[in-house]
Amino acid sequence: VEWGQGLDMFARFSRVFGVVGEQIIFRVLEMTESKLGRNKPAKELKKIVHAGEGLSFAQAIGCYRFWLICVVGTLIIGLTTGAFIHLASYATDRGISPALAAQSAGLLGLGMAVARVSIGFVLDRVFAPLVAFGAFLLGAAGFYLLTTDILQSAWVLLLAAILVGFS
């Protein structure tokens, strides 16, 4: 009965965490767009950015895109770090052996290391938002796999750990 209650509590917490994160993103976007105007940053960028030039820090923090990147980056780092810290205990609570749970945490760390290098390599050649979309999609697939029955097929846990590392 304890395992079922813990899983139910985890599912409720995950839903609440997702809703809160979504609300934070929307509120930050609303605040920055209302202060800056919806199209103002794009117009400013056209005036400021010339060939070979960029924005100063003061100009960048005035654009909602900067704050959107900060919020999304913070959420992704928090999710990945939280998964890394709690993956082994989550797996053992679901009935996985401690050795396999520790191996999955190690694979998550390996996935993070491989992702940093490979994503950096791909970013030099592919449009950055497309690369970010792919990395976040892989991470989301990993988190989805963690919700499946990892006790019956342990390889799913290992694959999920690697995919979460890519987010």
CSV table of C-alpha atoms in Angstrom, one decimal:
chain,number,residue,atom,x,y,z
A,1,VAL,CA,0.0,0.0,0.0
A,2,GLU,CA,2.9,2.4,0.7
A,3,TRP,CA,4.3,2.0,-2.8
A,4,GLY,CA,0.9,2.8,-4.3
A,5,GLN,CA,0.5,5.9,-2.1
A,6,GLY,CA,4.1,7.1,-2.9
A,7,LEU,CA,3.5,6.7,-6.7
A,8,ASP,CA,0.2,8.5,-6.4
A,9,MET,CA,1.9,11.3,-4.5
A,10,PHE,CA,4.7,11.5,-7.1
A,11,ALA,CA,2.1,11.7,-9.9
A,12,ARG,CA,0.3,14.5,-8.2
A,13,PHE,CA,3.5,16.4,-7.5
A,14,SER,CA,4.6,16.0,-11.1
A,15,ARG,CA,1.3,17.5,-12.3
A,16,VAL,CA,1.5,20.4,-9.9
A,17,PHE,CA,5.1,21.1,-10.8
A,18,GLY,CA,4.2,21.1,-14.5
A,19,VAL,CA,1.3,23.5,-14.0
A,20,VAL,CA,3.4,25.8,-11.8
A,21,GLY,CA,6.3,25.8,-14.3
A,22,GLU,CA,3.9,26.6,-17.1
A,23,GLN,CA,2.3,29.5,-15.2
A,24,ILE,CA,5.7,30.9,-14.4
A,25,ILE,CA,6.7,30.9,-18.1
A,26,PHE,CA,3.4,32.5,-19.1
A,27,ARG,CA,3.6,35.2,-16.4
A,28,VAL,CA,7.1,36.1,-17.3
A,29,LEU,CA,6.1,36.4,-21.0
A,30,GLU,CA,3.1,38.5,-20.1
A,31,MET,CA,5.2,40.9,-17.9
A,32,THR,CA,8.0,41.3,-20.5
A,33,GLU,CA,5.6,41.8,-23.4
A,34,SER,CA,3.4,44.3,-21.5
A,35,LYS,CA,6.5,46.3,-20.5
A,36,LEU,CA,8.3,46.2,-23.8
A,37,GLY,CA,5.5,45.9,-26.3
A,38,ARG,CA,5.0,42.8,-28.4
A,39,ASN,CA,7.0,43.9,-31.4
A,40,LYS,CA,9.3,46.4,-29.8
A,41,PRO,CA,12.2,44.0,-29.2
A,42,ALA,CA,12.2,42.9,-32.9
A,43,LYS,CA,12.2,46.5,-34.1
A,44,GLU,CA,15.0,47.3,-31.7
A,45,LEU,CA,17.0,44.3,-32.8
A,46,LYS,CA,16.7,45.4,-36.5
A,47,LYS,CA,18.0,48.9,-35.6
A,48,ILE,CA,20.8,47.7,-33.2
A,49,VAL,CA,22.1,44.6,-34.8
A,50,HIS,CA,24.2,45.1,-37.9
A,51,ALA,CA,26.5,42.7,-39.6
A,52,GLY,CA,29.1,41.5,-37.1
A,53,GLU,CA,27.6,43.3,-34.1
A,54,GLY,CA,25.5,42.1,-31.2
A,55,LEU,CA,23.6,43.5,-28.3
A,56,SER,CA,25.1,44.9,-25.1
A,57,PHE,CA,24.0,43.3,-21.9
A,58,ALA,CA,21.8,46.3,-21.0
A,59,GLN,CA,20.1,46.0,-24.4
A,60,ALA,CA,19.7,42.2,-24.1
A,61,ILE,CA,18.0,42.4,-20.7
A,62,GLY,CA,15.4,44.7,-22.1
A,63,CYS,CA,14.2,42.1,-24.6
A,64,TYR,CA,11.7,39.4,-23.6
A,65,ARG,CA,13.7,36.8,-25.5
A,66,PHE,CA,16.5,37.1,-23.0
A,67,TRP,CA,14.2,36.4,-20.1
A,68,LEU,CA,12.4,33.6,-21.9
A,69,ILE,CA,15.8,31.9,-22.5
A,70,CYS,CA,16.7,32.4,-18.8
A,71,VAL,CA,13.4,30.9,-17.5
A,72,VAL,CA,13.4,27.9,-19.9
A,73,GLY,CA,17.1,27.3,-19.2
A,74,THR,CA,16.5,27.4,-15.4
A,75,LEU,CA,13.6,25.0,-15.6
A,76,ILE,CA,15.5,22.5,-17.8
A,77,ILE,CA,18.5,22.6,-15.5
A,78,GLY,CA,16.2,22.2,-12.4
A,79,LEU,CA,14.4,19.2,-14.0
A,80,THR,CA,17.6,17.5,-15.2
A,81,THR,CA,19.4,18.0,-11.9
A,82,GLY,CA,16.3,16.8,-9.9
A,83,ALA,CA,16.1,13.7,-12.1
A,84,PHE,CA,19.8,13.1,-11.6
A,85,ILE,CA,19.6,13.4,-7.8
A,86,HIS,CA,16.4,11.3,-7.4
A,87,LEU,CA,16.7,8.7,-10.2
A,88,ALA,CA,18.3,6.0,-8.1
A,89,SER,CA,15.9,6.4,-5.2
A,90,TYR,CA,12.9,6.6,-7.6
A,91,ALA,CA,14.0,3.4,-9.3
A,92,THR,CA,14.6,1.5,-6.0
A,93,ASP,CA,11.2,2.6,-4.8
A,94,ARG,CA,9.7,1.1,-7.9
A,95,GLY,CA,11.4,-2.2,-7.2
A,96,ILE,CA,14.6,-2.0,-9.3
A,97,SER,CA,17.7,-3.4,-7.7
A,98,PRO,CA,20.1,-0.9,-6.1
A,99,ALA,CA,22.9,-1.8,-8.5
A,100,LEU,CA,20.7,-1.2,-11.6
A,101,ALA,CA,19.4,2.0,-10.1
A,102,ALA,CA,22.9,3.3,-9.5
A,103,GLN,CA,23.9,2.3,-13.1
A,104,SER,CA,20.9,4.3,-14.4
A,105,ALA,CA,22.1,7.4,-12.5
A,106,GLY,CA,25.6,6.9,-13.9
A,107,LEU,CA,24.1,6.6,-17.4
A,108,LEU,CA,22.2,9.8,-16.9
A,109,GLY,CA,25.5,11.5,-16.1
A,110,LEU,CA,27.0,10.0,-19.2
A,111,GLY,CA,24.1,11.2,-21.2
A,112,MET,CA,24.6,14.7,-19.9
A,113,ALA,CA,28.3,14.6,-20.8
A,114,VAL,CA,27.7,13.2,-24.3
A,115,ALA,CA,24.9,15.7,-24.9
A,116,ARG,CA,27.0,18.7,-24.0
A,117,VAL,CA,29.7,17.7,-26.5
A,118,SER,CA,27.4,16.5,-29.3
A,119,ILE,CA,24.9,19.4,-29.0
A,120,GLY,CA,27.8,21.9,-29.1
A,121,PHE,CA,29.0,20.2,-32.2
A,122,VAL,CA,25.6,20.2,-33.9
A,123,LEU,CA,24.9,23.8,-32.9
A,124,ASP,CA,27.8,24.9,-35.1
A,125,ARG,CA,26.0,23.4,-38.1
A,126,VAL,CA,22.2,23.5,-37.5
A,127,PHE,CA,19.7,26.3,-36.6
A,128,ALA,CA,19.9,26.6,-32.7
A,129,PRO,CA,16.1,26.5,-32.0
A,130,LEU,CA,15.8,23.3,-34.0
A,131,VAL,CA,18.7,21.7,-31.9
A,132,ALA,CA,17.1,22.9,-28.7
A,133,PHE,CA,13.7,21.4,-29.8
A,134,GLY,CA,15.4,18.1,-30.5
A,135,ALA,CA,17.2,18.0,-27.2
A,136,PHE,CA,14.1,18.9,-25.2
A,137,LEU,CA,12.1,16.3,-27.1
A,138,LEU,CA,14.6,13.6,-26.2
A,139,GLY,CA,14.5,14.7,-22.6
A,140,ALA,CA,10.7,14.7,-22.6
A,141,ALA,CA,10.7,11.2,-24.1
A,142,GLY,CA,13.1,10.1,-21.3
A,143,PHE,CA,10.8,11.5,-18.6
A,144,TYR,CA,7.8,9.8,-20.3
A,145,LEU,CA,9.7,6.4,-20.3
A,146,LEU,CA,10.2,6.8,-16.5
A,147,THR,CA,6.5,6.7,-16.1
A,148,THR,CA,6.2,3.3,-17.8
A,149,ASP,CA,6.6,0.0,-16.1
A,150,ILE,CA,10.4,0.0,-15.6
A,151,LEU,CA,10.2,-3.0,-13.3
A,152,GLN,CA,9.2,-5.3,-16.1
A,153,SER,CA,11.8,-4.0,-18.6
A,154,ALA,CA,14.9,-2.6,-16.9
A,155,TRP,CA,16.4,-1.5,-20.2
A,156,VAL,CA,13.7,1.1,-20.4
A,157,LEU,CA,15.1,2.7,-17.2
A,158,LEU,CA,18.6,2.8,-18.7
A,159,LEU,CA,17.3,4.3,-22.0
A,160,ALA,CA,15.2,6.8,-20.1
A,161,ALA,CA,18.3,7.9,-18.0
A,162,ILE,CA,20.3,8.5,-21.2
A,163,LEU,CA,17.5,10.5,-22.8
A,164,VAL,CA,16.9,12.6,-19.7
A,165,GLY,CA,20.6,13.5,-19.8
A,166,PHE,CA,20.1,15.0,-23.3
A,167,SER,CA,17.6,17.6,-22.1
